[in-house]
Short mmCIF file of C-alpha atoms and ligand atoms in Angstrom, two decimals:
data_model
loop_
_atom_site.label_atom_id
_atom_site.label_comp_id
_atom_site.label_asym_id
_atom_site.label_seq_id
_atom_site.Cartn_x
_atom_site.Cartn_y
_atom_site.Cartn_z
CA UNK A 1 92.92 7.70 -48.05
CA UNK A 2 90.79 7.57 -44.82
CA UNK A 3 87.98 5.80 -46.65
CA UNK A 4 88.14 1.95 -45.89
CA UNK A 5 87.41 -0.52 -48.59
CA UNK A 6 83.87 -1.23 -47.12
CA UNK A 7 82.59 2.17 -48.12
CA UNK A 8 83.55 1.50 -51.61
CA UNK A 9 82.11 -1.97 -51.65
CA UNK A 10 79.90 -2.76 -54.74
CA UNK A 11 76.44 -3.40 -53.63
CA UNK A 12 73.98 -5.13 -55.76
CA UNK A 13 70.23 -4.72 -54.88
CA UNK A 14 68.88 -7.88 -53.21
CA UNK A 15 67.30 -9.76 -56.24
CA UNK A 16 64.19 -10.63 -53.96
CA UNK A 17 63.21 -7.01 -54.07
CA UNK A 18 63.29 -6.70 -57.85
CA UNK A 19 60.70 -7.96 -60.49
CA UNK A 20 61.73 -8.77 -64.09
CA UNK A 21 60.05 -5.69 -65.55
CA UNK A 22 61.31 -3.24 -62.90
CA UNK A 23 63.43 -0.15 -64.18
CA UNK A 24 66.98 -0.04 -63.40
CA UNK A 25 68.09 2.26 -60.68
CA UNK A 26 69.26 4.65 -63.20
CA UNK A 27 65.85 4.43 -65.05
CA UNK A 28 64.06 4.77 -61.77
CA UNK A 29 65.79 8.08 -61.17
CA UNK A 30 65.18 9.28 -64.53
CA UNK A 31 61.43 8.52 -64.05
CA UNK A 32 61.49 10.48 -60.71
CA UNK A 33 62.84 13.45 -62.67
CA UNK A 34 60.16 13.04 -65.34
CA UNK A 35 57.50 13.29 -62.72
CA UNK A 36 56.74 9.58 -62.91
CA UNK A 37 57.55 8.78 -59.16
CA UNK A 38 53.91 7.66 -58.79
CA UNK A 39 54.80 4.49 -60.81
CA UNK A 40 54.70 1.62 -58.43
CA UNK A 41 57.64 -0.02 -60.11
CA UNK A 42 59.67 3.12 -59.80
CA UNK A 43 58.77 3.46 -56.08
CA UNK A 44 59.67 -0.19 -55.42
CA UNK A 45 63.07 0.28 -56.85
CA UNK A 46 63.85 3.33 -54.74
CA UNK A 47 62.20 1.86 -51.66
CA UNK A 48 64.70 -0.99 -51.96
CA UNK A 49 67.43 1.49 -51.80
CA UNK A 50 65.97 3.37 -48.78
CA UNK A 51 65.44 0.08 -46.94
CA UNK A 52 68.94 -1.11 -47.58
CA UNK A 53 70.65 2.08 -46.67
CA UNK A 54 68.42 4.18 -44.46
CA UNK A 55 67.17 7.71 -44.83
CA UNK A 56 68.02 10.47 -45.28
CA UNK A 57 69.95 9.28 -48.29
CA UNK A 58 71.93 11.08 -51.00
CA UNK A 59 71.65 9.34 -54.30
CA UNK A 60 73.68 10.43 -57.43
CA UNK A 61 73.02 9.26 -60.98
CA UNK A 62 76.53 8.88 -62.59
CA UNK A 63 74.91 8.92 -66.03
CA UNK A 64 73.51 12.27 -65.46
CA UNK A 65 76.97 13.76 -64.54
CA UNK A 66 78.66 12.10 -67.57
CA UNK A 67 75.89 13.50 -69.81
CA UNK A 68 76.37 17.12 -68.41
CA UNK A 69 80.13 16.89 -69.03
CA UNK A 70 79.60 15.48 -72.58
CA UNK A 71 77.07 18.31 -73.38
CA UNK A 72 79.43 21.08 -72.27
CA UNK A 73 82.38 19.71 -74.17
CA UNK A 74 80.17 18.95 -77.36
CA UNK A 75 79.21 22.75 -77.18
CA UNK A 76 82.58 24.29 -76.42
CA UNK A 77 85.26 21.92 -77.84
CA UNK A 78 84.41 22.44 -81.53
CA UNK A 79 84.15 26.41 -81.17
CA UNK A 80 87.11 26.81 -78.75
CA UNK A 81 90.18 24.60 -79.95
CA UNK A 82 92.12 25.91 -76.86
CA UNK A 83 89.96 24.82 -74.07
CA UNK A 84 90.18 23.52 -70.51
CA UNK A 85 87.47 22.65 -68.23
CA UNK A 86 87.86 22.38 -64.36
CA UNK A 87 85.46 21.16 -61.83
CA UNK A 88 84.66 23.42 -58.89
CA UNK A 89 85.02 20.87 -56.04
CA UNK A 90 82.99 22.83 -53.51
CA UNK A 91 79.75 21.86 -55.36
CA UNK A 92 80.23 18.30 -54.30
CA UNK A 93 83.38 17.23 -52.46
CA UNK A 94 82.72 13.44 -52.38
CA UNK A 95 86.05 11.89 -53.56
CA UNK A 96 84.14 9.40 -55.94
CA UNK A 97 82.42 12.23 -57.53
CA UNK A 98 85.71 14.27 -57.87
CA UNK A 99 87.31 11.19 -59.28
CA UNK A 100 84.45 10.78 -61.73
CA UNK A 101 85.09 14.24 -62.95
CA UNK A 102 88.81 13.84 -63.07
CA UNK A 103 88.24 10.69 -65.21
CA UNK A 104 86.33 12.95 -67.64
CA UNK A 105 89.65 14.95 -68.03
CA UNK A 106 88.59 17.98 -65.95
CA UNK A 107 91.09 20.06 -63.67
CA UNK A 108 90.24 20.89 -60.07
CA UNK A 109 89.15 24.29 -58.97
CA UNK A 110 89.39 24.54 -55.15
CA UNK A 111 88.64 27.02 -52.40
CA UNK A 112 90.48 25.94 -49.35
CA UNK A 113 93.40 23.71 -47.94
CA UNK A 114 90.80 20.94 -47.40
CA UNK A 115 89.81 20.95 -50.97
CA UNK A 116 93.47 20.90 -52.23
CA UNK A 117 93.79 17.79 -50.00
CA UNK A 118 90.74 16.19 -51.48
CA UNK A 119 92.00 16.96 -55.05
CA UNK A 120 95.53 15.41 -54.16
CA UNK A 121 93.72 12.22 -52.69
CA UNK A 122 91.78 11.73 -55.86
CA UNK A 123 95.06 11.85 -57.79
CA UNK A 124 95.36 15.39 -59.18
CA UNK A 125 98.81 16.70 -59.39
CA UNK A 126 99.50 20.11 -57.77
CA UNK A 127 99.93 21.68 -61.14
CA UNK A 128 96.48 20.74 -62.09
CA UNK A 129 94.87 22.68 -59.37
CA UNK A 130 93.50 26.25 -59.35
CA UNK A 131 93.16 27.81 -56.09
CA UNK A 132 90.62 30.54 -55.74
CA UNK A 133 89.70 32.34 -52.52
CA UNK A 134 89.41 35.82 -51.40
CA UNK A 135 90.95 35.29 -48.03
CA UNK A 136 93.64 32.56 -48.08
CA UNK A 137 95.65 31.99 -44.83
CA UNK A 138 99.39 31.41 -44.67
CA UNK A 139 99.11 27.60 -44.38
CA UNK A 140 97.01 27.65 -47.71
CA UNK A 141 99.49 30.01 -49.48
CA UNK A 142 102.32 27.71 -48.35
CA UNK A 143 100.81 24.62 -49.57
CA UNK A 144 99.55 25.93 -52.78
CA UNK A 145 102.89 27.53 -53.71
CA UNK A 146 104.80 24.39 -52.75
CA UNK A 147 102.45 22.08 -54.94
CA UNK A 148 102.83 24.42 -58.04
CA UNK A 149 99.14 25.17 -58.12
CA UNK A 150 97.83 28.33 -59.69
CA UNK A 151 96.86 30.70 -57.03
CA UNK A 152 94.20 32.94 -58.11
CA UNK A 153 95.17 36.12 -56.47
CA UNK A 154 92.37 38.46 -55.01
CA UNK A 155 94.14 41.42 -53.73
CA UNK A 156 97.49 43.36 -53.82
CA UNK A 157 97.89 42.40 -50.04
CA UNK A 158 97.82 38.67 -51.08
CA UNK A 159 100.16 39.32 -54.04
CA UNK A 160 102.78 40.53 -51.49
CA UNK A 161 102.26 37.61 -49.33
CA UNK A 162 102.51 35.20 -52.28
CA UNK A 163 105.77 36.89 -53.32
CA UNK A 164 107.22 36.69 -49.81
CA UNK A 165 106.27 33.02 -49.44
CA UNK A 166 107.64 32.03 -52.87
CA UNK A 167 110.80 33.87 -52.06
CA UNK A 168 111.02 31.74 -48.71
CA UNK A 169 110.47 28.51 -50.88
CA UNK A 170 112.85 29.72 -53.46
CA UNK A 171 110.09 29.10 -56.06
CA UNK A 172 108.16 30.93 -58.68
CA UNK A 173 104.50 31.10 -57.81
CA UNK A 174 102.10 30.55 -60.69
CA UNK A 175 99.29 33.15 -60.44
CA UNK A 176 96.32 34.67 -62.18
CA UNK A 177 94.29 37.48 -60.89
CA UNK A 178 90.57 37.23 -60.03
CA UNK A 179 89.14 40.44 -61.48
CA UNK A 180 85.83 41.83 -60.62
CA UNK A 181 84.36 42.87 -64.14
CA UNK A 182 81.43 44.92 -62.63
CA UNK A 183 78.82 42.81 -64.34
CA UNK A 184 75.51 41.82 -62.73
CA UNK A 185 74.77 38.42 -64.16
CA UNK A 186 71.09 38.94 -63.35
CA UNK A 187 70.77 42.43 -64.51
CA UNK A 188 67.83 41.58 -66.85
CA UNK A 189 65.42 39.79 -64.44
CA UNK A 190 66.46 39.58 -61.02
CA UNK A 191 67.02 42.02 -58.09
CA UNK A 192 70.32 43.78 -58.71
CA UNK A 193 72.96 42.64 -56.12
CA UNK A 194 75.59 44.85 -57.38
CA UNK A 195 78.50 42.76 -57.98
CA UNK A 196 80.72 45.81 -58.01
CA UNK A 197 80.10 45.83 -54.28
CA UNK A 198 81.02 42.25 -53.88
CA UNK A 199 84.03 41.13 -51.82
CA UNK A 200 85.63 39.29 -54.79
CA UNK A 201 88.34 40.09 -57.02
CA UNK A 202 90.20 43.15 -58.35
CA UNK A 203 88.25 45.71 -60.09
CA UNK A 204 88.78 46.35 -63.66
CA UNK A 205 87.29 49.77 -62.97
CA UNK A 206 89.81 52.46 -62.18
CA UNK A 207 92.80 50.67 -63.55
CA UNK A 208 93.10 48.55 -60.29
CA UNK A 209 93.48 45.18 -61.96
CA UNK A 210 95.95 46.65 -64.56
CA UNK A 211 98.09 48.01 -61.65
CA UNK A 212 98.13 44.59 -60.02
CA UNK A 213 99.47 42.99 -63.13
CA UNK A 214 101.99 45.71 -63.49
CA UNK A 215 103.24 45.16 -59.86
CA UNK A 216 103.24 41.28 -60.42
CA UNK A 217 105.22 41.65 -63.61
CA UNK A 218 107.95 43.32 -61.83
CA UNK A 219 108.28 40.43 -59.27
CA UNK A 220 110.69 37.71 -60.07
CA UNK A 221 109.06 35.30 -57.68
CA UNK A 222 105.84 35.57 -59.60
CA UNK A 223 104.90 33.89 -62.92
CA UNK A 224 101.71 35.48 -64.32
CA UNK A 225 99.83 32.79 -66.27
CA UNK A 226 96.14 33.92 -66.47
CA UNK A 227 93.14 36.16 -65.94
CA UNK A 228 90.20 35.00 -63.99
CA UNK A 229 86.54 36.00 -63.24
CA UNK A 230 83.58 34.27 -61.82
CA UNK A 231 80.48 36.45 -62.08
CA UNK A 232 77.96 34.27 -59.98
CA UNK A 233 76.17 31.14 -59.63
CA UNK A 234 72.95 29.60 -61.14
CA UNK A 235 73.17 32.00 -64.08
CA UNK A 236 70.39 31.09 -66.51
CA UNK A 237 71.10 33.69 -69.38
CA UNK A 238 73.83 34.43 -71.57
CA UNK A 239 73.96 38.17 -71.20
CA UNK A 240 76.10 38.24 -67.99
CA UNK A 241 78.68 36.11 -69.66
CA UNK A 242 78.86 37.91 -73.00
CA UNK A 243 79.18 41.37 -71.26
CA UNK A 244 81.81 39.87 -69.03
CA UNK A 245 83.79 38.22 -71.92
CA UNK A 246 83.90 41.58 -73.80
CA UNK A 247 85.51 43.27 -70.79
CA UNK A 248 87.78 40.47 -70.27
CA UNK A 249 89.07 40.23 -73.68
CA UNK A 250 89.46 44.08 -73.89
CA UNK A 251 91.64 43.69 -70.85
CA UNK A 252 93.72 40.95 -72.40
CA UNK A 253 94.46 43.31 -75.27
CA UNK A 254 95.17 46.08 -72.71
CA UNK A 255 97.58 43.86 -70.84
CA UNK A 256 99.42 43.13 -74.21
CA UNK A 257 99.41 46.68 -75.35
CA UNK A 258 100.43 48.47 -72.07
CA UNK A 259 102.53 45.74 -70.25
CA UNK A 260 103.47 43.29 -73.04
CA UNK A 261 101.98 40.60 -71.24
CA UNK A 262 100.62 37.43 -73.02
CA UNK A 263 98.50 35.16 -70.80
CA UNK A 264 98.28 31.47 -71.02
CA UNK A 265 94.63 31.32 -70.13
CA UNK A 266 91.45 33.43 -69.69
CA UNK A 267 89.09 31.68 -67.15
CA UNK A 268 85.54 32.88 -67.45
CA UNK A 269 84.48 31.08 -64.27
CA UNK A 270 81.60 28.56 -63.57
CA UNK A 271 78.07 29.59 -62.70
CA UNK A 272 76.16 27.74 -65.45
CA UNK A 273 72.49 27.28 -64.16
CA UNK A 274 70.31 24.30 -64.21
CA UNK A 275 66.52 23.94 -64.08
CA UNK A 276 65.13 23.48 -60.61
CA UNK A 277 61.50 23.64 -61.83
CA UNK A 278 59.47 21.43 -64.04
CA UNK A 279 59.34 23.05 -67.58
CA UNK A 280 61.98 25.75 -66.51
CA UNK A 281 63.95 26.95 -69.52
CA UNK A 282 67.61 27.68 -68.84
CA UNK A 283 70.59 28.69 -71.01
CA UNK A 284 72.18 25.49 -72.34
CA UNK A 285 75.99 25.07 -72.90
CA UNK A 286 75.17 25.25 -76.63
CA UNK A 287 73.45 28.66 -76.09
CA UNK A 288 76.35 29.86 -74.08
CA UNK A 289 79.05 28.57 -76.49
CA UNK A 290 77.17 30.07 -79.42
CA UNK A 291 76.89 33.46 -77.73
CA UNK A 292 80.58 33.56 -76.70
CA UNK A 293 82.17 32.33 -79.88
CA UNK A 294 82.19 35.60 -81.87
CA UNK A 295 83.15 37.68 -78.88
CA UNK A 296 85.98 35.32 -78.25
CA UNK A 297 87.14 35.37 -81.95
CA UNK A 298 87.00 39.03 -82.32
CA UNK A 299 88.76 39.54 -78.92
CA UNK A 300 91.62 37.34 -79.71
CA UNK A 301 91.98 38.57 -83.17
CA UNK A 302 92.29 42.17 -81.60
CA UNK A 303 94.80 41.00 -78.87
CA UNK A 304 96.83 39.29 -81.49
CA UNK A 305 97.10 35.86 -79.86
CA UNK A 306 94.88 33.24 -78.40
CA UNK A 307 94.83 32.23 -74.80
CA UNK A 308 93.26 28.98 -73.60
CA UNK A 309 89.71 29.49 -72.43
CA UNK A 310 89.20 27.95 -69.00
CA UNK A 311 85.88 27.17 -67.61
CA UNK A 312 85.15 25.90 -64.10
CA UNK A 313 81.48 24.95 -63.33
CA UNK A 314 80.42 23.00 -60.34
CA UNK A 315 76.60 22.94 -60.01
CA UNK A 316 76.17 22.25 -63.78
CA UNK A 317 77.88 18.88 -63.62
CA UNK A 318 76.52 17.58 -60.58
CA UNK A 319 73.31 19.46 -59.37
CA UNK A 320 70.71 17.55 -61.50
CA UNK A 321 72.33 14.15 -60.61
CA UNK A 322 71.49 14.32 -57.01
CA UNK A 323 68.33 13.17 -55.04
CA UNK A 324 67.75 13.18 -51.34
CA UNK A 325 65.38 10.35 -50.26
CA UNK A 326 63.52 11.17 -47.19
CA UNK A 327 60.94 9.34 -44.96
CA UNK A 328 57.76 10.97 -43.72
CA UNK A 329 57.44 10.73 -40.05
CA UNK A 330 54.06 12.34 -39.54
CA UNK A 331 51.48 14.48 -41.30
CA UNK A 332 49.87 17.15 -39.35
CA UNK A 333 46.91 19.61 -40.25
CA UNK A 334 46.98 22.96 -38.61
CA UNK A 335 44.19 25.55 -39.00
CA UNK A 336 46.26 27.07 -41.86
CA UNK A 337 48.46 24.53 -43.32
CA UNK A 338 49.20 20.73 -43.79
CA UNK A 339 52.86 19.88 -42.78
CA UNK A 340 54.49 16.60 -44.06
CA UNK A 341 57.15 16.26 -41.51
CA UNK A 342 60.18 14.22 -42.85
CA UNK A 343 63.38 12.89 -41.37
CA UNK A 344 65.72 15.34 -42.86
CA UNK A 345 66.05 19.21 -42.56
CA UNK A 346 68.42 22.05 -43.39
CA UNK A 347 71.25 20.07 -41.63
CA UNK A 348 70.74 17.72 -44.59
CA UNK A 349 69.72 20.23 -47.45
CA UNK A 350 70.62 23.83 -46.66
CA UNK A 351 69.62 25.45 -49.98
CA UNK A 352 66.04 26.18 -49.12
CA UNK A 353 66.60 27.86 -45.97
CA UNK A 354 70.00 29.54 -47.05
CA UNK A 355 68.85 30.64 -50.53
CA UNK A 356 65.09 30.45 -50.41
CA UNK A 357 65.84 27.74 -53.18
CA UNK A 358 63.17 25.67 -54.91
CA UNK A 359 63.77 22.05 -55.07
CA UNK A 360 61.12 19.62 -56.68
CA UNK A 361 59.80 17.07 -54.28
CA UNK A 362 58.17 13.77 -55.50
CA UNK A 363 56.11 11.43 -53.49
CA UNK A 364 57.22 7.91 -54.42
CA UNK A 365 54.44 5.38 -55.37
CA UNK A 366 51.43 7.81 -55.04
CA UNK A 367 49.68 9.67 -57.68
CA UNK A 368 46.15 10.31 -56.30
CA UNK A 369 44.46 12.86 -53.95
CA UNK A 370 46.52 16.09 -54.54
CA UNK A 371 46.87 18.22 -51.52
CA UNK A 372 48.70 21.42 -50.91
CA UNK A 373 51.39 20.80 -48.21
CA UNK A 374 54.57 22.26 -46.62
CA UNK A 375 57.40 19.72 -46.40
CA UNK A 376 58.79 20.49 -43.10
CA UNK A 377 62.27 19.42 -41.75
CA UNK A 378 63.09 17.87 -38.42
CA UNK A 379 65.40 20.53 -37.18
CA UNK A 380 63.91 22.53 -34.22
CA UNK A 381 63.80 25.98 -36.10
CA UNK A 382 60.70 27.49 -37.54
CA UNK A 383 62.52 28.31 -40.90
CA UNK A 384 63.20 24.50 -41.39
CA UNK A 385 60.89 24.11 -44.25
CA UNK A 386 62.27 22.15 -47.29
CA UNK A 387 59.45 22.94 -49.72
CA UNK A 388 56.54 25.29 -49.22
CA UNK A 389 52.94 25.21 -50.61
CA UNK A 390 53.43 22.23 -52.92
CA UNK A 391 50.59 20.48 -54.36
CA UNK A 392 51.56 16.79 -54.17
CA UNK A 393 49.77 13.44 -54.00
CA UNK A 394 48.54 12.80 -50.42
CA UNK A 395 51.47 11.50 -48.38
CA UNK A 396 51.14 9.38 -45.12
CA UNK A 397 53.61 8.42 -42.28
CA UNK A 398 56.18 5.98 -43.67
CA UNK A 399 55.94 7.16 -47.35
CA UNK A 400 59.22 7.97 -49.11
CA UNK A 401 59.79 11.51 -50.72
CA UNK A 402 62.49 12.35 -53.33
CA UNK A 403 64.03 15.89 -53.28
CA UNK A 404 65.58 16.57 -56.63
CA UNK A 405 68.49 18.48 -57.91
CA UNK A 406 70.63 18.12 -54.71
CA UNK A 407 73.91 17.04 -56.10
CA UNK A 408 75.36 20.48 -55.86
CA UNK A 409 75.70 22.32 -52.53
CA UNK A 410 73.70 19.67 -51.12
CA UNK A 411 75.84 17.18 -48.96
CA UNK A 412 78.73 19.65 -49.12
CA UNK A 413 76.87 22.13 -47.04
CA UNK A 414 75.32 19.51 -44.81
CA UNK A 415 75.94 19.57 -40.94
CA UNK A 416 75.33 17.54 -37.80
CA UNK A 417 73.29 20.33 -36.41
CA UNK A 418 70.58 18.95 -33.89
CA UNK A 419 73.26 16.26 -33.24
CA UNK A 420 71.97 14.26 -36.38
CA UNK A 421 74.68 12.20 -38.11
CA UNK A 422 75.55 12.93 -41.64
CA UNK A 423 73.56 10.92 -44.27
CA UNK A 424 75.09 8.33 -46.50
CA UNK A 425 75.81 8.99 -50.22
CA UNK A 426 75.36 6.43 -53.01
CA UNK A 427 76.43 6.53 -56.54
CA UNK A 428 74.24 4.80 -59.18
CA UNK A 429 75.63 3.27 -62.37
CA UNK A 430 72.94 1.69 -64.42
CA UNK A 431 71.44 -0.87 -62.03
CA UNK A 432 74.53 -1.01 -59.66
CA UNK A 433 75.05 1.20 -56.53
CA UNK A 434 78.20 1.85 -54.76
CA UNK A 435 78.30 3.43 -51.17
CA UNK A 436 80.56 6.34 -51.72
CA UNK A 437 80.17 7.63 -47.98
CA UNK A 438 78.88 5.50 -45.15
CA UNK A 439 76.18 6.96 -43.04
CA UNK A 440 77.63 8.87 -40.04
CA UNK A 441 77.03 7.69 -36.47
CA UNK A 442 77.03 9.03 -33.04
CA UNK A 443 80.62 8.33 -32.75
CA UNK A 444 81.24 10.97 -35.35
CA UNK A 445 79.00 13.46 -33.43
CA UNK A 446 80.95 12.95 -30.28
CA UNK A 447 84.45 12.86 -31.85
CA UNK A 448 87.20 15.07 -30.64
CA UNK A 449 85.31 16.11 -27.48
CA UNK A 450 86.80 13.65 -24.98
CA UNK A 451 83.37 12.04 -24.36
C1 PLP B 501 81.76 28.26 -56.64
C2 PLP B 501 82.66 28.69 -57.61
C3 PLP B 501 82.41 28.15 -58.87
C4 PLP B 501 81.59 27.04 -59.31
O1 PLP B 501 80.13 27.76 -59.25
P1 PLP B 501 78.94 27.00 -59.79
O2 PLP B 501 77.80 28.06 -59.76
O3 PLP B 501 78.69 25.72 -58.97
O4 PLP B 501 79.28 26.58 -61.26
C5 PLP B 501 83.61 28.34 -59.84
N1 PLP B 501 84.54 29.31 -59.47
C6 PLP B 501 84.66 29.80 -58.37
C7 PLP B 501 85.87 30.85 -58.06
C8 PLP B 501 83.76 29.53 -57.39
O5 PLP B 501 83.89 30.09 -56.22
#
C-alpha cells in the first residue's frame, strides 16, 4: 500500500466546535440532502469539516453506501437465489470505498490494469475480479490471465490474443463475452443514442456472438464461464433491462441447444440510476428485481438450467453518498447573470461539463433571499459552470456550498488541470470521520517532471 497510516488516521471533530444538540456528521449530511442545509446547526457541523480539512473537499457518507447495498440485496436475494453482485470500481476508486464494498461481500468489476491493482491492494483475489474493457493492452491481458480473473472478451481479435497468451502461460483463461444486445436503455424518453452503433460488445445480431462462443468452445486454452452485457448508465426505467434480459436468456438457450454450452453466470451489467434532482422518481432495485423475476424464471426454465445472475453497479452504491464542499470566492453580477464563483471547477467535478449533468447545490447556513445564479468554477474555461440558473439563498464570499451526489464519477474523474492539487476525501461514519485520501499538494503536481 502506498498510503501511509496518517491518511487513515481516525480524526474526531474538535469538541470546541460542537454543541450538545448539534447533529452528528451523518445527520448533517442527511439534512443537506433533505434540503435543510440552511439550518445553522447543520452548517456549523459541516463548517467544522471544511475548516479542518480545507476545500474543495469530497465527503462520503458510509451509511448511505451500506443502505444502497442493503436495498439491492433485499430486492434481489429473495428472488434470485443464485446471485452475485460486483462493484464497478471506476465509479469511485478510493481504496477505503472499495474495501467497504468488499466488506459487503461484493466482487470487483474492473476496466484497467490500475483497477486490477487497486482490487488486489484492497484484498481481492484474482479469481474475484471481472475485467471488462473493449480495448485491453498486452500487459493487461497478461496480468488478468495470470491472476485467474474473468476476462470479459469484447472481440474475436481479443479472443485470439487471450488464447495465445494463455498458451504462453500454460493456463486456461476464464472468459465471458460482452455482447451487444442492441437495446437502447432510453428508448422511451431520451434521445436515441443507438446502442447498436456503440463500440462495446459482440452483437447478438447476425449470429456474431454465437460464432464467438463457437470459436471459443473449440479452444482448449479457453474456459467459457459466462455471458455479459452492460447497456448503459444512469438508467431510471426498467424497460431497457427487461428487453435485454429477454434477449440474453433466449441466447442462453440458443448456446445450450446449438453448442451444448452451460454457463456459470449471466451478467446483466450495472447502470442502475439514482435521483439527481429533488423529488425525482427513479426505478428502485425493488422495481427492477420485480420486473426481471418472471423473465428470468421463464428464461431459465426454457434453457433447462439456472446460471448465477451477476449484477455490477457502480453509481448506485456510491453516487448519493458523496458531497463536494466548496467555498465561495466571489459573487459577481453581470448585465445578464449572477455568478457565484467557487474554489472548485471541472477539475474537481467533471460531470456537469462532460455530460451536462445536474447536481443539486445547497448553500450552508442560509435560507433567505433567494436569487437565481450560476455556480461557476475556478477553471479558466467558459464552459466551467458547475450548476446553471439555480434559485438559491443569496450566497456571499466565504460561504460554504455543498454539491450533492458526487460520490460516483466525481473524484475518479478529477484532474490537476490548471495546476490545482487534487482534493482530499473523507469518509463519515456516524459522527466520526476518516481521511481516506490526503489533499494533494504542489509536490504532486510537479512529480515526474524533474523540476
Ligand atoms: C461503468 C460500468 C459499470 C458501472 O456502471 P454504473 O452506471 O456506474 O452502474 C458496470 N459495468 C461495466 C462494464 C461498466 O463499464
